[in-house]
PDB file of C-alpha atoms in Angstrom:
ATOM      1  CA  MET X   1       0.110   0.013   0.039  1.00  0.00           C
ATOM      2  CA  PHE X   2       2.774   2.448   0.894  1.00  0.00           C
ATOM      3  CA  GLU X   3       4.659   1.386  -2.343  1.00  0.00           C
ATOM      4  CA  ALA X   4       1.596   2.226  -4.415  1.00  0.00           C
ATOM      5  CA  THR X   5       1.078   5.577  -2.796  1.00  0.00           C
ATOM      6  CA  ALA X   6       4.648   6.436  -3.431  1.00  0.00           C
ATOM      7  CA  ILE X   7       4.377   5.397  -7.132  1.00  0.00           C
ATOM      8  CA  LEU X   8       1.222   7.355  -7.552  1.00  0.00           C
ATOM      9  CA  ILE X   9       2.759  10.585  -6.097  1.00  0.00           C
ATOM     10  CA  VAL X  10       5.758  10.060  -8.215  1.00  0.00           C
ATOM     11  CA  GLY X  11       3.658   9.342 -11.349  1.00  0.00           C
ATOM     12  CA  LEU X  12       1.535  12.386 -10.801  1.00  0.00           C
ATOM     13  CA  CYS X  13       4.737  14.621 -10.486  1.00  0.00           C
ATOM     14  CA  LEU X  14       6.005  13.157 -13.596  1.00  0.00           C
ATOM     15  CA  LEU X  15       2.793  13.378 -15.277  1.00  0.00           C
ATOM     16  CA  VAL X  16       2.601  17.238 -14.722  1.00  0.00           C
ATOM     17  CA  TRP X  17       6.276  17.855 -15.525  1.00  0.00           C
ATOM     18  CA  SER X  18       6.154  15.935 -18.748  1.00  0.00           C
ATOM     19  CA  ALA X  19       2.910  17.494 -20.022  1.00  0.00           C
ATOM     20  CA  ASP X  20       4.616  20.879 -19.324  1.00  0.00           C
ATOM     21  CA  ARG X  21       7.752  19.887 -21.353  1.00  0.00           C
ATOM     22  CA  LEU X  22       5.759  18.512 -24.186  1.00  0.00           C
ATOM     23  CA  VAL X  23       3.686  21.574 -24.490  1.00  0.00           C
ATOM     24  CA  TYR X  24       6.934  23.710 -24.266  1.00  0.00           C
ATOM     25  CA  GLY X  25       8.578  21.781 -27.079  1.00  0.00           C
ATOM     26  CA  ALA X  26       5.530  21.761 -29.233  1.00  0.00           C
ATOM     27  CA  ALA X  27       4.885  25.483 -28.859  1.00  0.00           C
ATOM     28  CA  ALA X  28       8.550  26.236 -29.673  1.00  0.00           C
ATOM     29  CA  ILE X  29       8.583  24.141 -32.730  1.00  0.00           C
ATOM     30  CA  ALA X  30       5.281  25.813 -33.981  1.00  0.00           C
ATOM     31  CA  ARG X  31       6.686  29.204 -33.532  1.00  0.00           C
ATOM     32  CA  ASN X  32       9.878  28.243 -35.313  1.00  0.00           C
ATOM     33  CA  VAL X  33       7.986  27.002 -38.355  1.00  0.00           C
ATOM     34  CA  GLY X  34       5.956  30.128 -38.655  1.00  0.00           C
ATOM     35  CA  ILE X  35       2.570  29.354 -37.132  1.00  0.00           C
ATOM     36  CA  SER X  36       1.046  32.560 -35.654  1.00  0.00           C
ATOM     37  CA  PRO X  37       0.898  33.144 -31.821  1.00  0.00           C
ATOM     38  CA  LEU X  38      -2.946  33.194 -32.077  1.00  0.00           C
ATOM     39  CA  VAL X  39      -3.076  29.707 -33.327  1.00  0.00           C
ATOM     40  CA  ILE X  40      -0.398  28.442 -30.925  1.00  0.00           C
ATOM     41  CA  GLY X  41      -2.129  30.043 -28.007  1.00  0.00           C
ATOM     42  CA  MET X  42      -5.601  28.868 -28.803  1.00  0.00           C
ATOM     43  CA  THR X  43      -4.686  25.105 -29.619  1.00  0.00           C
ATOM     44  CA  ILE X  44      -1.158  23.887 -28.322  1.00  0.00           C
ATOM     45  CA  LEU X  45      -0.929  25.975 -25.150  1.00  0.00           C
ATOM     46  CA  ALA X  46      -4.801  25.776 -24.471  1.00  0.00           C
ATOM     47  CA  MET X  47      -4.758  22.006 -24.646  1.00  0.00           C
ATOM     48  CA  GLY X  48      -1.616  21.676 -22.732  1.00  0.00           C
ATOM     49  CA  SER X  49      -3.168  21.648 -19.239  1.00  0.00           C
ATOM     50  CA  SER X  50      -5.595  18.892 -20.496  1.00  0.00           C
ATOM     51  CA  ALA X  51      -2.777  16.562 -21.710  1.00  0.00           C
ATOM     52  CA  PRO X  52      -2.630  14.555 -18.423  1.00  0.00           C
ATOM     53  CA  GLU X  53      -6.370  13.760 -18.523  1.00  0.00           C
ATOM     54  CA  MET X  54      -6.034  12.717 -22.130  1.00  0.00           C
ATOM     55  CA  VAL X  55      -3.441  10.274 -21.655  1.00  0.00           C
ATOM     56  CA  VAL X  56      -4.738   8.980 -18.235  1.00  0.00           C
ATOM     57  CA  SER X  57      -8.070   8.468 -19.811  1.00  0.00           C
ATOM     58  CA  ALA X  58      -6.622   6.684 -22.771  1.00  0.00           C
ATOM     59  CA  THR X  59      -4.539   4.418 -20.404  1.00  0.00           C
ATOM     60  CA  ALA X  60      -7.493   3.633 -18.339  1.00  0.00           C
ATOM     61  CA  ALA X  61      -9.636   2.940 -21.228  1.00  0.00           C
ATOM     62  CA  LEU X  62      -7.285   0.449 -22.655  1.00  0.00           C
ATOM     63  CA  SER X  63      -7.159  -1.190 -19.339  1.00  0.00           C
ATOM     64  CA  GLY X  64     -10.867  -1.620 -19.162  1.00  0.00           C
ATOM     65  CA  LYS X  65     -11.405   1.037 -16.769  1.00  0.00           C
ATOM     66  CA  THR X  66     -13.909   3.218 -18.497  1.00  0.00           C
ATOM     67  CA  ASP X  67     -15.485   4.348 -15.286  1.00  0.00           C
ATOM     68  CA  THR X  68     -12.063   5.778 -14.173  1.00  0.00           C
ATOM     69  CA  ALA X  69     -11.801   7.592 -17.544  1.00  0.00           C
ATOM     70  CA  VAL X  70     -15.158   9.133 -17.241  1.00  0.00           C
ATOM     71  CA  GLY X  71     -14.780  10.012 -13.528  1.00  0.00           C
ATOM     72  CA  ASN X  72     -11.510  11.523 -14.448  1.00  0.00           C
ATOM     73  CA  VAL X  73     -13.306  13.944 -16.838  1.00  0.00           C
ATOM     74  CA  LEU X  74     -16.192  14.628 -14.293  1.00  0.00           C
ATOM     75  CA  GLY X  75     -13.851  14.937 -11.282  1.00  0.00           C
ATOM     76  CA  SER X  76     -11.360  17.154 -13.166  1.00  0.00           C
ATOM     77  CA  ASN X  77     -13.949  19.582 -14.237  1.00  0.00           C
ATOM     78  CA  ILE X  78     -15.221  19.801 -10.649  1.00  0.00           C
ATOM     79  CA  ALA X  79     -11.869  20.247  -9.330  1.00  0.00           C
ATOM     80  CA  ASN X  80     -11.178  22.962 -11.817  1.00  0.00           C
ATOM     81  CA  MET X  81     -13.972  24.872 -10.858  1.00  0.00           C
ATOM     82  CA  ALA X  82     -14.540  24.330  -7.225  1.00  0.00           C
ATOM     83  CA  LEU X  83     -10.933  23.619  -5.973  1.00  0.00           C
ATOM     84  CA  ILE X  84      -8.660  25.586  -8.465  1.00  0.00           C
ATOM     85  CA  LEU X  85     -10.834  28.691  -9.088  1.00  0.00           C
ATOM     86  CA  GLY X  86     -11.714  28.714  -5.252  1.00  0.00           C
ATOM     87  CA  VAL X  87      -8.078  28.664  -4.306  1.00  0.00           C
ATOM     88  CA  THR X  88      -7.001  31.237  -6.999  1.00  0.00           C
ATOM     89  CA  ALA X  89      -9.746  33.617  -6.000  1.00  0.00           C
ATOM     90  CA  LEU X  90      -8.766  33.534  -2.364  1.00  0.00           C
ATOM     91  CA  ILE X  91      -5.258  34.579  -3.465  1.00  0.00           C
ATOM     92  CA  LYS X  92      -6.784  37.466  -5.465  1.00  0.00           C
ATOM     93  CA  PRO X  93     -10.140  38.357  -6.835  1.00  0.00           C
ATOM     94  CA  LEU X  94     -10.354  37.455 -10.581  1.00  0.00           C
ATOM     95  CA  ALA X  95     -11.328  40.210 -12.995  1.00  0.00           C
ATOM     96  CA  ILE X  96     -12.684  38.900 -16.189  1.00  0.00           C
ATOM     97  CA  SER X  97     -12.129  41.465 -19.089  1.00  0.00           C
ATOM     98  CA  SER X  98     -11.575  39.179 -22.278  1.00  0.00           C
ATOM     99  CA  GLY X  99     -14.456  38.912 -24.768  1.00  0.00           C
ATOM    100  CA  ILE X 100     -13.232  35.570 -25.791  1.00  0.00           C
ATOM    101  CA  LEU X 101     -13.605  34.363 -22.241  1.00  0.00           C
ATOM    102  CA  ARG X 102     -17.393  35.781 -22.143  1.00  0.00           C
ATOM    103  CA  ARG X 103     -17.990  33.875 -25.373  1.00  0.00           C
ATOM    104  CA  GLU X 104     -16.403  30.659 -24.072  1.00  0.00           C
ATOM    105  CA  LEU X 105     -18.690  30.614 -20.841  1.00  0.00           C
ATOM    106  CA  PRO X 106     -21.743  29.812 -22.641  1.00  0.00           C
ATOM    107  CA  LEU X 107     -19.987  27.263 -24.759  1.00  0.00           C
ATOM    108  CA  MET X 108     -19.010  25.648 -21.600  1.00  0.00           C
ATOM    109  CA  LEU X 109     -22.451  25.504 -20.253  1.00  0.00           C
ATOM    110  CA  GLY X 110     -23.555  23.901 -23.595  1.00  0.00           C
ATOM    111  CA  VAL X 111     -20.790  21.346 -23.718  1.00  0.00           C
ATOM    112  CA  THR X 112     -21.552  20.524 -20.135  1.00  0.00           C
ATOM    113  CA  VAL X 113     -25.258  19.901 -21.218  1.00  0.00           C
ATOM    114  CA  LEU X 114     -23.918  17.874 -24.143  1.00  0.00           C
ATOM    115  CA  ALA X 115     -22.100  15.669 -21.573  1.00  0.00           C
ATOM    116  CA  GLY X 116     -25.362  14.871 -19.806  1.00  0.00           C
ATOM    117  CA  ALA X 117     -26.868  13.859 -23.061  1.00  0.00           C
ATOM    118  CA  ILE X 118     -23.972  11.489 -23.579  1.00  0.00           C
ATOM    119  CA  LEU X 119     -24.144   9.959 -20.073  1.00  0.00           C
ATOM    120  CA  TRP X 120     -27.995   9.919 -20.015  1.00  0.00           C
ATOM    121  CA  ASN X 121     -28.277   6.019 -21.015  1.00  0.00           C
ATOM    122  CA  ASN X 122     -25.319   5.112 -18.847  1.00  0.00           C
ATOM    123  CA  TYR X 123     -23.393   3.983 -22.087  1.00  0.00           C
ATOM    124  CA  LEU X 124     -20.389   5.545 -23.869  1.00  0.00           C
ATOM    125  CA  SER X 125     -20.556   4.175 -27.359  1.00  0.00           C
ATOM    126  CA  PHE X 126     -17.973   4.406 -30.280  1.00  0.00           C
ATOM    127  CA  PHE X 127     -20.468   6.856 -32.242  1.00  0.00           C
ATOM    128  CA  GLU X 128     -20.489   9.287 -29.316  1.00  0.00           C
ATOM    129  CA  GLY X 129     -16.749   9.202 -28.867  1.00  0.00           C
ATOM    130  CA  VAL X 130     -16.358  10.194 -32.689  1.00  0.00           C
ATOM    131  CA  LEU X 131     -19.295  12.658 -32.133  1.00  0.00           C
ATOM    132  CA  LEU X 132     -17.301  14.498 -29.249  1.00  0.00           C
ATOM    133  CA  ALA X 133     -14.119  14.442 -31.395  1.00  0.00           C
ATOM    134  CA  VAL X 134     -15.882  16.072 -34.200  1.00  0.00           C
ATOM    135  CA  PHE X 135     -17.231  18.727 -31.769  1.00  0.00           C
ATOM    136  CA  PHE X 136     -13.813  19.200 -30.454  1.00  0.00           C
ATOM    137  CA  ALA X 137     -12.326  19.838 -33.837  1.00  0.00           C
ATOM    138  CA  GLY X 138     -15.160  22.431 -34.501  1.00  0.00           C
ATOM    139  CA  PHE X 139     -14.470  24.095 -31.108  1.00  0.00           C
ATOM    140  CA  LEU X 140     -10.932  24.668 -31.903  1.00  0.00           C
ATOM    141  CA  LEU X 141     -11.703  26.346 -35.266  1.00  0.00           C
ATOM    142  CA  LEU X 142     -14.512  28.414 -33.520  1.00  0.00           C
ATOM    143  CA  MET X 143     -11.935  29.777 -30.899  1.00  0.00           C
ATOM    144  CA  MET X 144      -9.479  30.709 -33.558  1.00  0.00           C
ATOM    145  CA  LYS X 145     -12.289  32.526 -35.192  1.00  0.00           C
ATOM    146  CA  PHE X 146     -13.036  34.460 -32.022  1.00  0.00           C
ATOM    147  CA  GLY X 147      -9.400  35.111 -31.577  1.00  0.00           C
ATOM    148  CA  ARG X 148      -9.117  36.696 -35.007  1.00  0.00           C
ATOM    149  CA  GLU X 149     -12.350  38.726 -34.470  1.00  0.00           C
ATOM    150  CA  SER X 150     -11.038  39.916 -31.022  1.00  0.00           C
ATOM    151  CA  GLY X 151      -7.641  40.952 -32.518  1.00  0.00           C
ATOM    152  CA  GLU X 152      -4.425  41.436 -30.575  1.00  0.00           C
ATOM    153  CA  GLU X 153      -5.998  43.777 -28.073  1.00  0.00           C
ATOM    154  CA  ASP X 154      -7.811  41.163 -26.252  1.00  0.00           C
ATOM    155  CA  PRO X 155      -6.203  40.645 -23.004  1.00  0.00           C
ATOM    156  CA  MET X 156      -6.300  36.837 -23.032  1.00  0.00           C
ATOM    157  CA  LEU X 157      -4.420  36.730 -26.251  1.00  0.00           C
ATOM    158  CA  ALA X 158      -1.707  38.888 -25.150  1.00  0.00           C
ATOM    159  CA  GLU X 159      -1.326  36.958 -21.966  1.00  0.00           C
ATOM    160  CA  GLN X 160      -1.209  33.545 -24.051  1.00  0.00           C
ATOM    161  CA  GLU X 161       1.388  34.982 -26.480  1.00  0.00           C
ATOM    162  CA  SER X 162       3.674  35.930 -23.602  1.00  0.00           C
ATOM    163  CA  GLU X 163       3.763  32.165 -22.584  1.00  0.00           C
ATOM    164  CA  ILE X 164       4.982  31.030 -25.941  1.00  0.00           C
ATOM    165  CA  PRO X 165       8.646  30.248 -25.757  1.00  0.00           C
ATOM    166  CA  GLU X 166      11.346  32.159 -27.819  1.00  0.00           C
ATOM    167  CA  GLY X 167      14.624  31.400 -29.014  1.00  0.00           C
ATOM    168  CA  VAL X 168      14.599  27.689 -28.552  1.00  0.00           C
ATOM    169  CA  SER X 169      16.192  25.564 -31.270  1.00  0.00           C
ATOM    170  CA  ASN X 170      14.221  22.972 -33.297  1.00  0.00           C
ATOM    171  CA  VAL X 171      16.691  20.161 -31.869  1.00  0.00           C
ATOM    172  CA  SER X 172      16.228  21.219 -28.272  1.00  0.00           C
ATOM    173  CA  ALA X 173      12.392  21.761 -28.832  1.00  0.00           C
ATOM    174  CA  GLY X 174      12.201  18.157 -30.606  1.00  0.00           C
ATOM    175  CA  ILE X 175      14.018  16.581 -27.584  1.00  0.00           C
ATOM    176  CA  TRP X 176      11.496  18.099 -25.234  1.00  0.00           C
ATOM    177  CA  VAL X 177       8.527  16.744 -27.272  1.00  0.00           C
ATOM    178  CA  VAL X 178       9.960  13.247 -27.346  1.00  0.00           C
ATOM    179  CA  VAL X 179      10.881  13.198 -23.710  1.00  0.00           C
ATOM    180  CA  GLY X 180       7.660  14.778 -22.669  1.00  0.00           C
ATOM    181  CA  LEU X 181       5.580  12.180 -24.704  1.00  0.00           C
ATOM    182  CA  VAL X 182       7.433   9.200 -23.373  1.00  0.00           C
ATOM    183  CA  LEU X 183       7.469  10.176 -19.833  1.00  0.00           C
ATOM    184  CA  LEU X 184       3.656  11.406 -20.252  1.00  0.00           C
ATOM    185  CA  ILE X 185       2.724   7.833 -21.358  1.00  0.00           C
ATOM    186  CA  PHE X 186       4.837   6.152 -18.858  1.00  0.00           C
ATOM    187  CA  SER X 187       3.561   8.257 -15.897  1.00  0.00           C
ATOM    188  CA  ALA X 188      -0.052   7.623 -16.892  1.00  0.00           C
ATOM    189  CA  ASP X 189       0.654   4.009 -16.703  1.00  0.00           C
ATOM    190  CA  MET X 190       2.130   4.548 -13.097  1.00  0.00           C
ATOM    191  CA  VAL X 191      -0.947   6.480 -12.101  1.00  0.00           C
ATOM    192  CA  VAL X 192      -3.534   4.205 -13.370  1.00  0.00           C
ATOM    193  CA  ASP X 193      -1.987   1.045 -12.026  1.00  0.00           C
ATOM    194  CA  SER X 194      -1.207   2.484  -8.505  1.00  0.00           C
ATOM    195  CA  ALA X 195      -4.628   4.118  -8.295  1.00  0.00           C
ATOM    196  CA  VAL X 196      -6.204   0.713  -8.950  1.00  0.00           C
ATOM    197  CA  ILE X 197      -4.173  -0.911  -6.251  1.00  0.00           C
ATOM    198  CA  ILE X 198      -5.242   1.820  -3.790  1.00  0.00           C
ATOM    199  CA  ALA X 199      -8.765   1.595  -4.959  1.00  0.00           C
ATOM    200  CA  LYS X 200      -8.891  -2.182  -4.123  1.00  0.00           C
ATOM    201  CA  ALA X 201      -7.371  -1.597  -0.725  1.00  0.00           C
ATOM    202  CA  PHE X 202      -9.858   1.021   0.281  1.00  0.00           C
ATOM    203  CA  GLY X 203     -12.805  -0.629  -1.432  1.00  0.00           C
ATOM    204  CA  MET X 204     -13.139   2.393  -3.882  1.00  0.00           C
ATOM    205  CA  SER X 205     -15.161   1.840  -7.145  1.00  0.00           C
ATOM    206  CA  ASP X 206     -13.428   2.678 -10.505  1.00  0.00           C
ATOM    207  CA  LEU X 207     -15.675   5.814 -10.656  1.00  0.00           C
ATOM    208  CA  VAL X 208     -14.626   7.047  -7.293  1.00  0.00           C
ATOM    209  CA  ILE X 209     -11.059   6.604  -7.982  1.00  0.00           C
ATOM    210  CA  GLY X 210     -11.349   8.547 -11.017  1.00  0.00           C
ATOM    211  CA  LEU X 211     -13.262  11.415  -9.448  1.00  0.00           C
ATOM    212  CA  THR X 212     -10.909  11.857  -6.596  1.00  0.00           C
ATOM    213  CA  ILE X 213      -7.446  10.834  -6.532  1.00  0.00           C
ATOM    214  CA  VAL X 214      -6.842  10.679 -10.335  1.00  0.00           C
ATOM    215  CA  ALA X 215      -9.001  13.749 -11.215  1.00  0.00           C
ATOM    216  CA  VAL X 216      -7.331  16.125  -8.581  1.00  0.00           C
ATOM    217  CA  GLY X 217      -3.874  14.737  -9.527  1.00  0.00           C
ATOM    218  CA  THR X 218      -4.377  15.388 -13.286  1.00  0.00           C
ATOM    219  CA  SER X 219      -5.704  18.982 -12.564  1.00  0.00           C
ATOM    220  CA  LEU X 220      -2.336  20.047 -11.039  1.00  0.00           C
ATOM    221  CA  PRO X 221      -1.290  21.739 -14.198  1.00  0.00           C
ATOM    222  CA  GLU X 222      -4.385  23.820 -14.107  1.00  0.00           C
ATOM    223  CA  LEU X 223      -3.786  24.751 -10.487  1.00  0.00           C
ATOM    224  CA  ALA X 224      -0.103  25.683 -11.288  1.00  0.00           C
ATOM    225  CA  ALA X 225      -1.035  27.619 -14.466  1.00  0.00           C
ATOM    226  CA  SER X 226      -3.814  29.561 -12.577  1.00  0.00           C
ATOM    227  CA  ILE X 227      -1.881  30.412  -9.551  1.00  0.00           C
ATOM    228  CA  ALA X 228       1.066  31.541 -11.664  1.00  0.00           C
ATOM    229  CA  GLY X 229      -1.308  33.598 -13.911  1.00  0.00           C
ATOM    230  CA  VAL X 230      -3.066  35.471 -11.017  1.00  0.00           C
ATOM    231  CA  MET X 231       0.405  36.282  -9.372  1.00  0.00           C
ATOM    232  CA  LYS X 232       1.375  37.888 -12.644  1.00  0.00           C
ATOM    233  CA  GLY X 233      -1.812  39.687 -13.006  1.00  0.00           C
ATOM    234  CA  GLU X 234      -3.029  37.516 -15.799  1.00  0.00           C
ATOM    235  CA  ASP X 235      -6.474  36.943 -14.507  1.00  0.00           C
ATOM    236  CA  ASP X 236      -8.092  36.277 -17.843  1.00  0.00           C
ATOM    237  CA  LEU X 237      -5.470  33.555 -18.587  1.00  0.00           C
ATOM    238  CA  ALA X 238      -6.150  32.021 -15.146  1.00  0.00           C
ATOM    239  CA  VAL X 239      -9.703  31.718 -15.772  1.00  0.00           C
ATOM    240  CA  GLY X 240      -9.383  30.809 -19.230  1.00  0.00           C
ATOM    241  CA  ASN X 241      -7.139  27.986 -18.416  1.00  0.00           C
ATOM    242  CA  ILE X 242     -10.121  26.446 -16.469  1.00  0.00           C
ATOM    243  CA  ILE X 243     -12.860  27.141 -18.951  1.00  0.00           C
ATOM    244  CA  GLY X 244     -10.846  25.881 -21.679  1.00  0.00           C
ATOM    245  CA  SER X 245      -9.815  22.749 -19.760  1.00  0.00           C
ATOM    246  CA  ASN X 246     -13.335  21.853 -18.937  1.00  0.00           C
ATOM    247  CA  ILE X 247     -14.364  22.300 -22.658  1.00  0.00           C
ATOM    248  CA  PHE X 248     -11.364  20.116 -23.727  1.00  0.00           C
ATOM    249  CA  ASN X 249     -11.993  17.447 -21.080  1.00  0.00           C
ATOM    250  CA  ILE X 250     -15.595  16.906 -22.189  1.00  0.00           C
ATOM    251  CA  LEU X 251     -15.015  17.033 -25.959  1.00  0.00           C
ATOM    252  CA  ALA X 252     -11.481  15.487 -26.150  1.00  0.00           C
ATOM    253  CA  VAL X 253     -10.934  13.548 -23.127  1.00  0.00           C
ATOM    254  CA  MET X 254     -14.444  11.985 -22.601  1.00  0.00           C
ATOM    255  CA  GLY X 255     -14.468  10.900 -26.298  1.00  0.00           C
ATOM    256  CA  ILE X 256     -11.281   8.942 -26.024  1.00  0.00           C
ATOM    257  CA  PRO X 257     -12.625   5.957 -23.989  1.00  0.00           C
ATOM    258  CA  GLY X 258     -15.770   6.074 -26.214  1.00  0.00           C
ATOM    259  CA  ILE X 259     -13.456   5.477 -29.256  1.00  0.00           C
ATOM    260  CA  LEU X 260     -11.011   2.992 -27.550  1.00  0.00           C
ATOM    261  CA  ALA X 261     -13.342   1.083 -25.330  1.00  0.00           C
ATOM    262  CA  PRO X 262     -17.088   1.723 -25.672  1.00  0.00           C
ATOM    263  CA  SER X 263     -18.878   0.318 -22.668  1.00  0.00           C
ATOM    264  CA  ALA X 264     -21.591   0.800 -19.913  1.00  0.00           C
ATOM    265  CA  ILE X 265     -20.863   3.339 -17.273  1.00  0.00           C
ATOM    266  CA  ASN X 266     -21.670   3.427 -13.562  1.00  0.00           C
ATOM    267  CA  PRO X 267     -25.147   5.078 -13.451  1.00  0.00           C
ATOM    268  CA  LEU X 268     -23.875   7.460 -10.474  1.00  0.00           C
ATOM    269  CA  ALA X 269     -21.628   9.250 -12.980  1.00  0.00           C
ATOM    270  CA  MET X 270     -25.017  10.759 -14.542  1.00  0.00           C
ATOM    271  CA  ASP X 271     -27.166  10.514 -11.522  1.00  0.00           C
ATOM    272  CA  ARG X 272     -24.888  12.309  -9.120  1.00  0.00           C
ATOM    273  CA  ASP X 273     -21.635  13.504 -10.428  1.00  0.00           C
ATOM    274  CA  PHE X 274     -22.920  15.060 -13.527  1.00  0.00           C
ATOM    275  CA  TYR X 275     -25.328  17.266 -11.739  1.00  0.00           C
ATOM    276  CA  VAL X 276     -22.566  18.559  -9.513  1.00  0.00           C
ATOM    277  CA  MET X 277     -20.515  19.500 -12.390  1.00  0.00           C
ATOM    278  CA  LEU X 278     -23.600  21.259 -14.059  1.00  0.00           C
ATOM    279  CA  ALA X 279     -24.388  23.096 -10.836  1.00  0.00           C
ATOM    280  CA  LEU X 280     -20.870  24.314 -10.517  1.00  0.00           C
ATOM    281  CA  SER X 281     -20.895  25.331 -14.112  1.00  0.00           C
ATOM    282  CA  VAL X 282     -23.909  27.410 -13.674  1.00  0.00           C
ATOM    283  CA  LEU X 283     -22.535  29.029 -10.588  1.00  0.00           C
ATOM    284  CA  LEU X 284     -19.265  30.124 -12.215  1.00  0.00           C
ATOM    285  CA  PHE X 285     -21.327  31.370 -15.165  1.00  0.00           C
ATOM    286  CA  LEU X 286     -23.399  33.460 -12.668  1.00  0.00           C
ATOM    287  CA  PHE X 287     -20.200  34.688 -10.907  1.00  0.00           C
ATOM    288  CA  ALA X 288     -18.327  35.656 -14.168  1.00  0.00           C
ATOM    289  CA  VAL X 289     -21.026  37.344 -16.269  1.00  0.00           C
ATOM    290  CA  GLY X 290     -22.622  39.791 -13.755  1.00  0.00           C
ATOM    291  CA  LYS X 291     -22.109  43.643 -14.048  1.00  0.00           C
ATOM    292  CA  VAL X 292     -18.915  43.459 -11.927  1.00  0.00           C
ATOM    293  CA  ARG X 293     -17.378  40.445 -13.966  1.00  0.00           C
ATOM    294  CA  THR X 294     -15.354  39.474 -11.086  1.00  0.00           C
ATOM    295  CA  ILE X 295     -14.877  36.246  -9.037  1.00  0.00           C
ATOM    296  CA  ASN X 296     -14.215  37.524  -5.470  1.00  0.00           C
ATOM    297  CA  ARG X 297     -12.952  36.035  -2.365  1.00  0.00           C
ATOM    298  CA  TRP X 298     -16.404  35.131  -0.859  1.00  0.00           C
ATOM    299  CA  GLU X 299     -17.289  33.362  -3.978  1.00  0.00           C
ATOM    300  CA  GLY X 300     -14.002  31.727  -3.887  1.00  0.00           C
ATOM    301  CA  VAL X 301     -14.830  30.457  -0.406  1.00  0.00           C
ATOM    302  CA  ALA X 302     -18.258  29.267  -1.594  1.00  0.00           C
ATOM    303  CA  LEU X 303     -16.554  27.278  -4.533  1.00  0.00           C
ATOM    304  CA  LEU X 304     -14.124  25.771  -2.018  1.00  0.00           C
ATOM    305  CA  VAL X 305     -16.867  24.875   0.326  1.00  0.00           C
ATOM    306  CA  CYS X 306     -18.604  23.020  -2.561  1.00  0.00           C
ATOM    307  CA  PHE X 307     -15.508  21.025  -3.307  1.00  0.00           C
ATOM    308  CA  VAL X 308     -14.895  19.895   0.368  1.00  0.00           C
ATOM    309  CA  GLY X 309     -18.515  19.002   0.704  1.00  0.00           C
ATOM    310  CA  TYR X 310     -18.511  16.792  -2.398  1.00  0.00           C
ATOM    311  CA  GLN X 311     -15.126  15.079  -1.718  1.00  0.00           C
ATOM    312  CA  GLY X 312     -16.393  14.413   1.749  1.00  0.00           C
ATOM    313  CA  TYR X 313     -19.564  12.786   0.363  1.00  0.00           C
ATOM    314  CA  LEU X 314     -17.563  10.653  -2.004  1.00  0.00           C
ATOM    315  CA  PHE X 315     -15.237   9.483   0.534  1.00  0.00           C
ATOM    316  CA  SER X 316     -18.033   8.478   2.770  1.00  0.00           C
ATOM    317  CA  HIS X 317     -19.534   6.383  -0.282  1.00  0.00           C
ATOM    318  CA  LEU X 318     -16.300   4.805  -1.403  1.00  0.00           C
ATOM    319  CA  ALA X 319     -17.769   1.877  -3.013  1.00  0.00           C
ATOM    320  CA  ALA X 320     -20.271   3.906  -5.076  1.00  0.00           C
TER     321      ALA X 320
END
C-alpha cells in the first residue's frame, strides 16, 4: 500500500512535468516554423493543461477502466471550478475582461449539457466518442475565429502569447517533445496502475478513484497555471485555463474512452456527479457574467466549500 501511494505521487509529479515539457517543445517548434501566436495559444497552449487527462483516460480505457476515465473527466472539471478557481480567487479576486472568455462561458455550459446527453443512457458508445471528437475539432476552429475577431488587443490573447517560448532551437524543442511524450505515457501507466491498487485496498469503485485521486492529480497543471497567472496579474489567462480545460475534457478526453473502449458506465456518473458538474458550471457562469465580472474572495470560499463537501460525500461512499 505504501509502495502504491509512493508510485502514485511520483507518477503524478512526472505527469505534470512531462505535460509541461511536451507543450513547451511543441509550442517552440510551432513558433519556429512560422505558425501564428494566435493559433499556438488557442490550440497547443490551451490544450496543454488537459494533456494529463487525455493520456490517463486513454490508459484507463485500454485497461478496461472506462468508469475511471469518465470519472477523471467529471472529477477534473469539478476540481477545476471548485478547488482551483476557489483557491485562486482567495489569493486574488479574478477580474474577467476578455471578450473571448465571455463567449467561452456559454460554450462551456452548452458542452456540459452535451455531456449529460451523452451519459444519459449510462453507456459511452463509439459513435458518441467520434461525435465528441468532431465537436472538439469544431470548437478549436471556432476559438481561432473568436481570436481573429477579437484582435491582438484582447487581454487573454496577449497573456497567451507571452507564454510561448522564444529562442529555442528545433533540436532542443524536438528533444523536449520526445521526452515529454514518452514520460507522459509512462507516468500515466504509473498513475492508473497504482490508483487501481489503492482503490482495491480502500474498497473504492473505479468511478470514485477517477473522481478523486486521479482527477485532482491530473488537475495539478491547471492549479499551477492559474496560480502563476494570477500572481502575474493575468486574471483572464487564469480563468481561461479552467474554462478551456473543462471544454477540452468533455469533448476530447471523454471522447477517448468512447473510441477506444465503448462500454456501460456506472449510473452514478450521470445521477450524481454530472449534476454536481452542471451546478458548478451554472454557478461559475453567474459569478463571471454579472455587471462586476469578477470572481471575488467570498465566491472563492463558496466554491471551496462545494468542493470539500462533495469530496467528503464521495469518501463516505467509497464503493459507489
